mmCIF file with all atom_site columns, C-alpha atoms in Angstrom:
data_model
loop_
_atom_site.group_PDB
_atom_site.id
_atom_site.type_symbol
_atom_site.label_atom_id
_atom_site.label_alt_id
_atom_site.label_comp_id
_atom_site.label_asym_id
_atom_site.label_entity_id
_atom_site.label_seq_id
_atom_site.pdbx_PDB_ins_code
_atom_site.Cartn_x
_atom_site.Cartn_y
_atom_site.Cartn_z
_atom_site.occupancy
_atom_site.B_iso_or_equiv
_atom_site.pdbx_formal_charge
_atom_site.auth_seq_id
_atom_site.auth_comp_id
_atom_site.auth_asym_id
_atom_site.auth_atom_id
_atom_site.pdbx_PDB_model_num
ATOM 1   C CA . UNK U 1 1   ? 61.386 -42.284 41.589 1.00 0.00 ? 131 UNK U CA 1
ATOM 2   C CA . UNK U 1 2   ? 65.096 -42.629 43.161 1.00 0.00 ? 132 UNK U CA 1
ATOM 3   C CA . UNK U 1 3   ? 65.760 -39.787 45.083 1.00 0.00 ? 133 UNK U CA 1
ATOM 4   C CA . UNK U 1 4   ? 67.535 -37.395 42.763 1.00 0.00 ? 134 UNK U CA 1
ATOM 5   C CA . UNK U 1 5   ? 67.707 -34.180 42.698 1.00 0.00 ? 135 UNK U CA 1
ATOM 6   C CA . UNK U 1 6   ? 67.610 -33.773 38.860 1.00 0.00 ? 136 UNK U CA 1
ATOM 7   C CA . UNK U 1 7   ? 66.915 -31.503 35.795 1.00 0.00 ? 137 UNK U CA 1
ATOM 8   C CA . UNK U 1 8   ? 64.688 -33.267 32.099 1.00 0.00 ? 138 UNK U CA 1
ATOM 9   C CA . UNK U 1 9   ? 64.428 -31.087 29.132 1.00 0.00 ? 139 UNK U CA 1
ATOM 10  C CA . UNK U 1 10  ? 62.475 -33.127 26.341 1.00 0.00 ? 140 UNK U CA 1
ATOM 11  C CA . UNK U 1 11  ? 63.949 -33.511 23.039 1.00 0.00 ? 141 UNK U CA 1
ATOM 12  C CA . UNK U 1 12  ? 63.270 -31.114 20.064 1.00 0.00 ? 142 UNK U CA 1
ATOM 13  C CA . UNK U 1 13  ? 64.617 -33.357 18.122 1.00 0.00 ? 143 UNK U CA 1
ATOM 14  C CA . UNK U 1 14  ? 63.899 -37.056 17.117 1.00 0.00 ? 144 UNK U CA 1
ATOM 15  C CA . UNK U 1 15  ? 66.669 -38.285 15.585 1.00 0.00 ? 145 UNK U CA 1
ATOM 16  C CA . UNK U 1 16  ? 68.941 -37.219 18.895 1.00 0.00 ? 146 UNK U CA 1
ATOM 17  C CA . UNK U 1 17  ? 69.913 -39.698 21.472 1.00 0.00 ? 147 UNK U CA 1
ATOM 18  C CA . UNK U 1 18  ? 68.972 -38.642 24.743 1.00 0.00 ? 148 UNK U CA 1
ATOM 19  C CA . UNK U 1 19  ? 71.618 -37.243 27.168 1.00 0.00 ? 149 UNK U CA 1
ATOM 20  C CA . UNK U 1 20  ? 72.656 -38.556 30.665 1.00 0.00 ? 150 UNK U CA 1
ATOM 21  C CA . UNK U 1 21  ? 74.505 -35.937 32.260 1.00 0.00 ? 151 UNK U CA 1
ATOM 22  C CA . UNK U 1 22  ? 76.927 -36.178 35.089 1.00 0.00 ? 152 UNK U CA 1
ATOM 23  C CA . UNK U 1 23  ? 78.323 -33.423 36.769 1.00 0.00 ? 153 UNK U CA 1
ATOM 24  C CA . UNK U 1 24  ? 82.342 -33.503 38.182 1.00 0.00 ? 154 UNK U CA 1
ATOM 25  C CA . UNK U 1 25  ? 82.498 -32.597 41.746 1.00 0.00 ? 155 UNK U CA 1
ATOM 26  C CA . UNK U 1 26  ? 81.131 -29.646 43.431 1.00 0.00 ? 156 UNK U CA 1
ATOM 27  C CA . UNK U 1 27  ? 78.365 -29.444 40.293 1.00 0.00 ? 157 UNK U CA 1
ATOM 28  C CA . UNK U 1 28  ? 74.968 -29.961 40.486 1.00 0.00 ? 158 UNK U CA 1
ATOM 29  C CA . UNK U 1 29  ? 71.620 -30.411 37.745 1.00 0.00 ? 159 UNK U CA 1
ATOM 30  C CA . UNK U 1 30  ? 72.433 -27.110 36.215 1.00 0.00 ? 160 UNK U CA 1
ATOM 31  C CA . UNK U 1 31  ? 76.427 -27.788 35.396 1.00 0.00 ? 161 UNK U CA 1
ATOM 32  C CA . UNK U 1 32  ? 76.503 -30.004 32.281 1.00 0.00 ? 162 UNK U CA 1
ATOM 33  C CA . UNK U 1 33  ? 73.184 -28.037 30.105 1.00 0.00 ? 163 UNK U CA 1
ATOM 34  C CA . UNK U 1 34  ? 74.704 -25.691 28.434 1.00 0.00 ? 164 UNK U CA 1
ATOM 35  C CA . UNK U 1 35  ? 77.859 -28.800 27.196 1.00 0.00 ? 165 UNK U CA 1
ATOM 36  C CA . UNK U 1 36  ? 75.028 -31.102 26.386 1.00 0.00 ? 166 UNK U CA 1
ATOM 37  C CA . UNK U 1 37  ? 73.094 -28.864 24.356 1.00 0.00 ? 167 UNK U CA 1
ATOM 38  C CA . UNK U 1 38  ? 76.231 -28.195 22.263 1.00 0.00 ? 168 UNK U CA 1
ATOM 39  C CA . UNK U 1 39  ? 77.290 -31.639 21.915 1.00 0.00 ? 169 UNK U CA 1
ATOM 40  C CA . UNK U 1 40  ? 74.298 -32.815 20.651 1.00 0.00 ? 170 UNK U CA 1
ATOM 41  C CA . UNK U 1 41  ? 71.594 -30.077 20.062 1.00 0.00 ? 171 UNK U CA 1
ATOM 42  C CA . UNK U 1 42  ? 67.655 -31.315 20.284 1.00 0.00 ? 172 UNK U CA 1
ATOM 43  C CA . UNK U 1 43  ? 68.554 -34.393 22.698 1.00 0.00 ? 173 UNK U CA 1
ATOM 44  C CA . UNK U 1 44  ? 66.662 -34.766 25.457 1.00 0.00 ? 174 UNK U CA 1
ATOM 45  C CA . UNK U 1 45  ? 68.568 -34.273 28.392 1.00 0.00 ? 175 UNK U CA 1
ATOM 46  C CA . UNK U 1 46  ? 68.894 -35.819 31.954 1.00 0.00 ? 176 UNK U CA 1
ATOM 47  C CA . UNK U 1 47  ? 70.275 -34.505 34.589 1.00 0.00 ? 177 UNK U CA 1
ATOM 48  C CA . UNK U 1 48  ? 70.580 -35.337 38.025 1.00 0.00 ? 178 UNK U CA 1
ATOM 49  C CA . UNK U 1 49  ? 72.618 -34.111 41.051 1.00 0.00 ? 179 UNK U CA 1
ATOM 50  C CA . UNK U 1 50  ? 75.193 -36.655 42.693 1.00 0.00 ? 180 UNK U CA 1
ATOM 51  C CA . UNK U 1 51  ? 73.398 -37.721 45.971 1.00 0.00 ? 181 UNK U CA 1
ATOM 52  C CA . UNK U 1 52  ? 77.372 -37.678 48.446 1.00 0.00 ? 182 UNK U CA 1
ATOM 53  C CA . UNK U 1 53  ? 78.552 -34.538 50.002 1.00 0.00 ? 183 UNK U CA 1
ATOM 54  C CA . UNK U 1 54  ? 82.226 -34.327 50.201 1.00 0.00 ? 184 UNK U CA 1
ATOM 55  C CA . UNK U 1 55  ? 82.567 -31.078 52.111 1.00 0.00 ? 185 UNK U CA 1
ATOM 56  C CA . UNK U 1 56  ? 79.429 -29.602 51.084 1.00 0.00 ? 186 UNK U CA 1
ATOM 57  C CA . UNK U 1 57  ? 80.317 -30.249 46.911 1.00 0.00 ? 187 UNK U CA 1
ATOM 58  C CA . UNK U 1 58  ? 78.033 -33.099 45.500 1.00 0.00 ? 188 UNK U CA 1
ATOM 59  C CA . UNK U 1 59  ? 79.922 -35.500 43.668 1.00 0.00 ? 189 UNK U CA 1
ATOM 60  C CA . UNK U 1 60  ? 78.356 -39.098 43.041 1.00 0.00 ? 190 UNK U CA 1
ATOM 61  C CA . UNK U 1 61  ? 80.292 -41.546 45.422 1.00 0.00 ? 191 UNK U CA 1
ATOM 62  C CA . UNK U 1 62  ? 82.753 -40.986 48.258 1.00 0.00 ? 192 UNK U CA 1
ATOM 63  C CA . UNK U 1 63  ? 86.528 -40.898 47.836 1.00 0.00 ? 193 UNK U CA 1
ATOM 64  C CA . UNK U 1 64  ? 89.256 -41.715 50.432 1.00 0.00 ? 194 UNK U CA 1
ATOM 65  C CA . UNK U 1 65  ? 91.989 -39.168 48.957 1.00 0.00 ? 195 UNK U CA 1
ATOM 66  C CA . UNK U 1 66  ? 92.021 -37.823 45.592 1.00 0.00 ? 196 UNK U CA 1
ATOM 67  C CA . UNK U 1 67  ? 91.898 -40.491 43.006 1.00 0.00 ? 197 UNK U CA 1
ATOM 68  C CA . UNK U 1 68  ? 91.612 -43.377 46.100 1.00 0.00 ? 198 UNK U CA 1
ATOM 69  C CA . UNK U 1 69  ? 87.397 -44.414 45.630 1.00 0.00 ? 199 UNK U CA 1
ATOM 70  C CA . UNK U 1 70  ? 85.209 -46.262 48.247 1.00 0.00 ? 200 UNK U CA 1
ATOM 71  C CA . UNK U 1 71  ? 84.971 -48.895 45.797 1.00 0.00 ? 201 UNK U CA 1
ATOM 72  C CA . UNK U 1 72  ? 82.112 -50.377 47.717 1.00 0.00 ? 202 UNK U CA 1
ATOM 73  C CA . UNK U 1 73  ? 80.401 -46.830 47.501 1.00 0.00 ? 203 UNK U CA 1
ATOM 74  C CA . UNK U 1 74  ? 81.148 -47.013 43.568 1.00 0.00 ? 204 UNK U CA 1
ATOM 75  C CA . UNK U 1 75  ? 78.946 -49.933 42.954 1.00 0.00 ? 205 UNK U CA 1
ATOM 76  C CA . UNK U 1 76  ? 75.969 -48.918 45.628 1.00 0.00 ? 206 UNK U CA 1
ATOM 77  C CA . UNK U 1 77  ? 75.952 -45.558 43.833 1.00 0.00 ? 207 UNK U CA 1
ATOM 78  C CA . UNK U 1 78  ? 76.276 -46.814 40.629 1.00 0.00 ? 208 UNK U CA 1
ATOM 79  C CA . UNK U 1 79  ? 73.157 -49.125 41.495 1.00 0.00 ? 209 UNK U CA 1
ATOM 80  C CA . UNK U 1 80  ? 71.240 -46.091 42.629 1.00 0.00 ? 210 UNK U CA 1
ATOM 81  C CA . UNK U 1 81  ? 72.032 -44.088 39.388 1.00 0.00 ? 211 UNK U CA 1
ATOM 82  C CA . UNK U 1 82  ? 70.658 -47.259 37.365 1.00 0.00 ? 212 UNK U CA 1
ATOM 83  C CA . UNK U 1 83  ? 67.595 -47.537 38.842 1.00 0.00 ? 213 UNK U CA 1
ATOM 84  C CA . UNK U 1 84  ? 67.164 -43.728 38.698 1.00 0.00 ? 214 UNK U CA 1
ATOM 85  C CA . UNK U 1 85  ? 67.646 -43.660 34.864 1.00 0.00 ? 215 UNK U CA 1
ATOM 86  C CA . UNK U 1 86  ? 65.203 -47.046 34.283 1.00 0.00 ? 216 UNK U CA 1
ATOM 87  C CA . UNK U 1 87  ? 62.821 -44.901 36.302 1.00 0.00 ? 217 UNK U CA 1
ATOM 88  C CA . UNK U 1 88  ? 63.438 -42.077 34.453 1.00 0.00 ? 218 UNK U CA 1
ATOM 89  C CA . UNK U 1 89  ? 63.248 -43.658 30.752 1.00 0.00 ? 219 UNK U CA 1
ATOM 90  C CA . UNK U 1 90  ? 59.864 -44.821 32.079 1.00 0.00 ? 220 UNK U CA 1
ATOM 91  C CA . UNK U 1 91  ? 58.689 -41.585 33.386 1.00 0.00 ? 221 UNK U CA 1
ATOM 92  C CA . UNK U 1 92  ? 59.919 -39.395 30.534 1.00 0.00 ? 222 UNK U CA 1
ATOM 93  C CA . UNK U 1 93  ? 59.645 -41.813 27.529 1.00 0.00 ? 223 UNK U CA 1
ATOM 94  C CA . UNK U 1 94  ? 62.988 -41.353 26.739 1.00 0.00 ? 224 UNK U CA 1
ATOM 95  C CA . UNK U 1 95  ? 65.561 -44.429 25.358 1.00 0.00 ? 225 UNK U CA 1
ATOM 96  C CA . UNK U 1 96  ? 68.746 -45.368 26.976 1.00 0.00 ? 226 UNK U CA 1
ATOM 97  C CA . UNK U 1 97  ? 70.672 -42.528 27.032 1.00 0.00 ? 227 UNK U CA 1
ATOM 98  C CA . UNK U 1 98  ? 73.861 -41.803 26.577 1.00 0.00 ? 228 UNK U CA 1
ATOM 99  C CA . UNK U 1 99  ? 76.093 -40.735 29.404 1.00 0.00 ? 229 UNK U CA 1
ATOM 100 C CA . UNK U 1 100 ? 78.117 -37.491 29.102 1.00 0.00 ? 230 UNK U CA 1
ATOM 101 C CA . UNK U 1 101 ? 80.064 -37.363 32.425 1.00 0.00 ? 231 UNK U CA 1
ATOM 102 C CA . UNK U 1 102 ? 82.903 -35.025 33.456 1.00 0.00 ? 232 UNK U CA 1
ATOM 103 C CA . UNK U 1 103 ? 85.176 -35.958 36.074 1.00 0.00 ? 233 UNK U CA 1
ATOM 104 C CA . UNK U 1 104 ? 83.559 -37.288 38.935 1.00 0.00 ? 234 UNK U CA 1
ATOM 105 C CA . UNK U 1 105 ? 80.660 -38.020 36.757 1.00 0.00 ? 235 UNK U CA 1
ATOM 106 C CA . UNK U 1 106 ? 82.893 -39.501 34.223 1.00 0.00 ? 236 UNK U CA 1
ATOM 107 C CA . UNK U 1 107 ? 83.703 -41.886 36.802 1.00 0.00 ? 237 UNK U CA 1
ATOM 108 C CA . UNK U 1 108 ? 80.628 -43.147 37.628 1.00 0.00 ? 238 UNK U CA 1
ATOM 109 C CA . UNK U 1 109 ? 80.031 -43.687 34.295 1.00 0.00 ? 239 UNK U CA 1
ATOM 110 C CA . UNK U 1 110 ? 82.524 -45.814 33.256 1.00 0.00 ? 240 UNK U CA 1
ATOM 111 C CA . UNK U 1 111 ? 81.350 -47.738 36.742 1.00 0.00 ? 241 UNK U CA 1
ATOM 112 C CA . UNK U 1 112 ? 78.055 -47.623 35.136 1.00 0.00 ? 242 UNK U CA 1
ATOM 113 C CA . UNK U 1 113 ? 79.166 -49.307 31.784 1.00 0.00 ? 243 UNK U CA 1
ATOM 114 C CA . UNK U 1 114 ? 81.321 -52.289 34.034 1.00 0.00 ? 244 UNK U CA 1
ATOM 115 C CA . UNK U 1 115 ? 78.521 -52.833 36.376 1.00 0.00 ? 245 UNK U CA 1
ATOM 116 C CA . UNK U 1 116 ? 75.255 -52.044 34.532 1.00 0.00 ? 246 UNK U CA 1
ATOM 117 C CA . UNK U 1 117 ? 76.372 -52.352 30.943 1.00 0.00 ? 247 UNK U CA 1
ATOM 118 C CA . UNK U 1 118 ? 72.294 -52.204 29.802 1.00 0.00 ? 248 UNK U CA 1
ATOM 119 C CA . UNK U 1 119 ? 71.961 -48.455 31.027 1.00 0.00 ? 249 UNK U CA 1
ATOM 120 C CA . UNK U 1 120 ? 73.458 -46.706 28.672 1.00 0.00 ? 250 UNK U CA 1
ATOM 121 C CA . UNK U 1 121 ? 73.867 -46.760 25.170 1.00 0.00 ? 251 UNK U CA 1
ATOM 122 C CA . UNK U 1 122 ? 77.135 -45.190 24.925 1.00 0.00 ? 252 UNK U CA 1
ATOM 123 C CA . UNK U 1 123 ? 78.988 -42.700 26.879 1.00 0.00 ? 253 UNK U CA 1
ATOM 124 C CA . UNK U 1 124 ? 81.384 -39.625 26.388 1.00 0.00 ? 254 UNK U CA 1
ATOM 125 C CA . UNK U 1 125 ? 83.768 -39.757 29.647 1.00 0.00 ? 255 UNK U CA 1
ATOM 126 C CA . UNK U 1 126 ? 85.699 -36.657 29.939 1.00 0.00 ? 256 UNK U CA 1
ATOM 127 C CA . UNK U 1 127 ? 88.897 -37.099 31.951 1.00 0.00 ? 257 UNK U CA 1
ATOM 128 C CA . UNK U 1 128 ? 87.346 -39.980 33.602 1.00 0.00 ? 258 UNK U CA 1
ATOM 129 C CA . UNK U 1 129 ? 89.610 -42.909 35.256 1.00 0.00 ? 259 UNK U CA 1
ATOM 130 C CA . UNK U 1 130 ? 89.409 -46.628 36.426 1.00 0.00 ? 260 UNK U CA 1
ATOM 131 C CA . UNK U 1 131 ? 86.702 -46.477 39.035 1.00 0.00 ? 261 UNK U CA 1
ATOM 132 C CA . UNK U 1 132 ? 86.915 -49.879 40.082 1.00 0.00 ? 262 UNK U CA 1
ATOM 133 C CA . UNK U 1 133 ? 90.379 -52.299 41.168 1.00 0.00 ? 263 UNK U CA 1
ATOM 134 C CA . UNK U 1 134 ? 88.027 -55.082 40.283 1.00 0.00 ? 264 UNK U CA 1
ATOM 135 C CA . UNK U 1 135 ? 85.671 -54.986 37.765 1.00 0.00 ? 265 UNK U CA 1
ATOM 136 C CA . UNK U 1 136 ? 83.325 -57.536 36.646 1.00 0.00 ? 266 UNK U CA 1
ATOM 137 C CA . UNK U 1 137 ? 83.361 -59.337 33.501 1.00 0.00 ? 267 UNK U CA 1
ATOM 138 C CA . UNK U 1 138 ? 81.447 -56.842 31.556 1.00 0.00 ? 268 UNK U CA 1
ATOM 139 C CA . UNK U 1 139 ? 79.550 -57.451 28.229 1.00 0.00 ? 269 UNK U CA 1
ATOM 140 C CA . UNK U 1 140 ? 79.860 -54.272 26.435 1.00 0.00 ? 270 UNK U CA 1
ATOM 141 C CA . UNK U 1 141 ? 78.861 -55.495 22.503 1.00 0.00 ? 271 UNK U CA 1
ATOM 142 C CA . UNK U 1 142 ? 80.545 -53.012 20.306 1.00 0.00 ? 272 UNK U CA 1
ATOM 143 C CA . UNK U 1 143 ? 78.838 -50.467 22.542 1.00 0.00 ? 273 UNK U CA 1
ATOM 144 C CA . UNK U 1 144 ? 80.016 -46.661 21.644 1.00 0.00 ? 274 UNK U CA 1
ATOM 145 C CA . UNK U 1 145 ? 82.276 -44.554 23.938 1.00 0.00 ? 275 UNK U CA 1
ATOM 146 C CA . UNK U 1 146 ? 84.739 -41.554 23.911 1.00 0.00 ? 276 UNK U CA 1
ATOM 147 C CA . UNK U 1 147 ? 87.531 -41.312 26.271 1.00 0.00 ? 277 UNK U CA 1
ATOM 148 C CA . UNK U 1 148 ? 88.547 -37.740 26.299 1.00 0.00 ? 278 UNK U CA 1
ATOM 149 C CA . UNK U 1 149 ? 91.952 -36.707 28.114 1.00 0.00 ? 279 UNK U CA 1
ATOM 150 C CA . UNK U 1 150 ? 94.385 -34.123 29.307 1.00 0.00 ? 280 UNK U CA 1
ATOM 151 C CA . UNK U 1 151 ? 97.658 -34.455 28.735 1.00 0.00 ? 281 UNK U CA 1
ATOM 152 C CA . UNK U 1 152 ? 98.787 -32.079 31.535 1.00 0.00 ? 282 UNK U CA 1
ATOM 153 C CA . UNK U 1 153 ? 95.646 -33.505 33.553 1.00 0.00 ? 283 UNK U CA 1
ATOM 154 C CA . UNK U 1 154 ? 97.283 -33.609 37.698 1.00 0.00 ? 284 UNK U CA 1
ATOM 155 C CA . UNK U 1 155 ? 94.720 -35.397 38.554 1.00 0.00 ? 285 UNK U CA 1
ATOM 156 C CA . UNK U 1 156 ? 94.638 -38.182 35.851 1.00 0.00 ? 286 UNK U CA 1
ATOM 157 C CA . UNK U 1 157 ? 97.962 -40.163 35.136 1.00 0.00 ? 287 UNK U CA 1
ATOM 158 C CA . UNK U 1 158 ? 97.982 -40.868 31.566 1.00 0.00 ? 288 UNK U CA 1
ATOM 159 C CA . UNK U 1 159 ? 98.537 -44.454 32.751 1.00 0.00 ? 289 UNK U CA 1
ATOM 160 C CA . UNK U 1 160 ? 95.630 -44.245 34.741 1.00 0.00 ? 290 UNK U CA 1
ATOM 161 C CA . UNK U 1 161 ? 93.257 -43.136 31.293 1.00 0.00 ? 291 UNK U CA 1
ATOM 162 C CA . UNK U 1 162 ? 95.182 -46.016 28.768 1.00 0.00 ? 292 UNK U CA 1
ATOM 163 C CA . UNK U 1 163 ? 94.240 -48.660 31.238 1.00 0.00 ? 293 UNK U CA 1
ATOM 164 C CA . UNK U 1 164 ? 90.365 -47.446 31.627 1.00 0.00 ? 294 UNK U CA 1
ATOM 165 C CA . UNK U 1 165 ? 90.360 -47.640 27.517 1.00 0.00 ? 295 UNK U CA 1
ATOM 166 C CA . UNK U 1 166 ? 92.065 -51.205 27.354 1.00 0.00 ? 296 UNK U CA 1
ATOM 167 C CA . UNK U 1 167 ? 89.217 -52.142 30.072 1.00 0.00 ? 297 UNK U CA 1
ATOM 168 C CA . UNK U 1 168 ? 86.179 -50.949 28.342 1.00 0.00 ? 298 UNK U CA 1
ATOM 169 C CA . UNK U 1 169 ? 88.046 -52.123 25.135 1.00 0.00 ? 299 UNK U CA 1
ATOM 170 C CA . UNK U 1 170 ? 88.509 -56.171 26.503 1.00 0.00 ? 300 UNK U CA 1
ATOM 171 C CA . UNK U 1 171 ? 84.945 -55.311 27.408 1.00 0.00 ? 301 UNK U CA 1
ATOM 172 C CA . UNK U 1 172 ? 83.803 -55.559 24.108 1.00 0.00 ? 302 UNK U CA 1
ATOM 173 C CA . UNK U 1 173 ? 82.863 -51.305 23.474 1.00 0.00 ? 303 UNK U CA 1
ATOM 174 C CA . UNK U 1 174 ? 84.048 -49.713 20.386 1.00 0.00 ? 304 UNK U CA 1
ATOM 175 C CA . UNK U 1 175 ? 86.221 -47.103 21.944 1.00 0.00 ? 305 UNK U CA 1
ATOM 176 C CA . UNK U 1 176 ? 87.925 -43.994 20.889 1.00 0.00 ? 306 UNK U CA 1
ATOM 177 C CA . UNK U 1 177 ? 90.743 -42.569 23.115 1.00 0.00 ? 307 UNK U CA 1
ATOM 178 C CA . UNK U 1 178 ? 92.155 -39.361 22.517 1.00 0.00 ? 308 UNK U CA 1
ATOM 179 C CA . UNK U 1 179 ? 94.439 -37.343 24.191 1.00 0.00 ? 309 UNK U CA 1
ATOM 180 C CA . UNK U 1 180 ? 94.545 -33.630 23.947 1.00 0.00 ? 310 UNK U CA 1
ATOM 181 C CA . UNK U 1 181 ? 96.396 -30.686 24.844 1.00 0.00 ? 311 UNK U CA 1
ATOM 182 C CA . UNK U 1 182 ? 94.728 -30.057 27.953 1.00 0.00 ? 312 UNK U CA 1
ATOM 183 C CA . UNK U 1 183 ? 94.702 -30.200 31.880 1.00 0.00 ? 313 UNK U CA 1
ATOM 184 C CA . UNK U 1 184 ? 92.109 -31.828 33.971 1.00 0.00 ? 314 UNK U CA 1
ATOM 185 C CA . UNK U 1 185 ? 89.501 -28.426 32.633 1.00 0.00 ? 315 UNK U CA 1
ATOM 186 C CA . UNK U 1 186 ? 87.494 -29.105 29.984 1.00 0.00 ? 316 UNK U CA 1
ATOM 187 C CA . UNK U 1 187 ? 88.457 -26.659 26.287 1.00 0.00 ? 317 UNK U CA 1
ATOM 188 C CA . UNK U 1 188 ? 86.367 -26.142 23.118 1.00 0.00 ? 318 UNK U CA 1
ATOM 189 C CA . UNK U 1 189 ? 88.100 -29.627 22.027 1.00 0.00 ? 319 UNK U CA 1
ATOM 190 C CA . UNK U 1 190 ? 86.379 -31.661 23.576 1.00 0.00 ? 320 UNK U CA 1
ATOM 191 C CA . UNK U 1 191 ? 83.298 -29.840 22.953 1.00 0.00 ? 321 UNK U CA 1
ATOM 192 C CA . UNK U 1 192 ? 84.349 -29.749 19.372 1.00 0.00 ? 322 UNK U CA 1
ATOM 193 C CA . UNK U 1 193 ? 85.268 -33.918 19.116 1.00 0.00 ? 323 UNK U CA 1
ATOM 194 C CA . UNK U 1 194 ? 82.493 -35.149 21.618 1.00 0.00 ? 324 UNK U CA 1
ATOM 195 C CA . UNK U 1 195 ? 79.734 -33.266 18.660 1.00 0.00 ? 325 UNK U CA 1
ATOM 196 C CA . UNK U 1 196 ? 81.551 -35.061 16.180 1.00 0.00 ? 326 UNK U CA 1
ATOM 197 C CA . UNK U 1 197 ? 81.691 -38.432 17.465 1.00 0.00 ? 327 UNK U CA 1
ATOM 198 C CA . UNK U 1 198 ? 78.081 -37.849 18.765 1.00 0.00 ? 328 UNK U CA 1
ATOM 199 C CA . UNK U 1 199 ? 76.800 -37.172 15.022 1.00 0.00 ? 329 UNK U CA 1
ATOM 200 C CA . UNK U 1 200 ? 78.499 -40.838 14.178 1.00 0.00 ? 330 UNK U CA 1
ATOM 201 C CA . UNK U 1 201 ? 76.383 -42.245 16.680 1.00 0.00 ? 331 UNK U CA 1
ATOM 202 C CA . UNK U 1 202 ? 73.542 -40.385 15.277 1.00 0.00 ? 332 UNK U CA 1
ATOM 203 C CA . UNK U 1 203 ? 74.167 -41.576 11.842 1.00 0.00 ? 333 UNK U CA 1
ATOM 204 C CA . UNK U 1 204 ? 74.611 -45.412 12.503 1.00 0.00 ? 334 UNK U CA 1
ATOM 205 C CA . UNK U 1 205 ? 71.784 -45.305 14.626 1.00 0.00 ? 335 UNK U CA 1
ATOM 206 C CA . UNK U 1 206 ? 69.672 -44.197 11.554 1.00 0.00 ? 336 UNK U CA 1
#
């Protein structure tokens, strides 16, 4: 399997899509359990550590300064965390899953949805921005995601979040943006609208 560090809990539950999560920076396998059993309790989940060091925190590709990405580290990374979850659905018997990433792993997410559209079959991005200057012509097909923001993110210019939604949006994925009353730390909001949107997923799938 791809070198990852990572964390699998089956699924208790059938009718639950499994769970890719995706830790912001400094996180590791352990971070994002306890959110994705909330969001969507009886998934399986997936969990893997990001593989770059940036002052001994994990994250999942290298920055230049905050919010400036090695774009060309984006899409190797982004490879690497494809192949590790085609691996995985193999090795686990689990679907596509869908991506729950915060920050950091937000980001790579929405990289994973421009470059690798087939991955995932949705994703909740929580204060995620545009990881890439110049995406590809991505085929997302109605696919399902959540944008989640702060509106007194610092790290995050609202700008930044409005374009990533009109991207994914020309893509062709059914997005929902919303904005909340927040910094760049998650609240019980999100928790709160990610369990909501994930039991719409839930219920079209069926």
């Amino acid at each position: 399997m791809t070198d990852f560090i990572h964390r699998f809990e089956p699924a208790t539950s059938a009718g639950s899509p499994p769970l890719l999560l995706l830790h912001g920076t400094g996180g590791d396998e352990n971070d994002l359990l306890g959110l994705g059993k909330m969001i969507s309790p009886g998934s399986a989940l997936l969990s893997p550590r990001g593989r770059v060091l940036e002052h001994g925190m994990p994250r999942f590709f290298r920055r230049l300064s905050e919010g400036v990405f090695d774009e060309a580290d984006v899409r190797l990374r982004a490879a690497e965390l494809g192949d590790f979850v085609a691996e995985a659905r193999q090795r686990y018997g689990i679907a596509a899953p869908v991506a729950v990433g915060f920050s950091n792993g937000a980001n790579i997410a929405a990289a994973l949805l421009l470059l690798k559209p087939d991955v995932l079959a949705g994703a909740i991005l929580l204060r995620a921005m545009v990881p890439l200057s110049d995406p590809p012509k991505a085929v997302l097909s109605g696919k399902p995601v959540l944008l989640l923001s702060g509106q007194a993110d610092p790290i995050v210019p609202a700008s930044n979040s409005e374009r990533l939604a009109a991207l994914l949006t020309q893509a062709g994925a059914s997005v929902t943006h919303k904005i909340l009353p927040a910094g760049h730390q998650l609240s019980q909001a999100d928790v709160t609208l990610a369990r909501g949107w994930i039991g719409n997923v839930k219920a079209r799938a069926a």
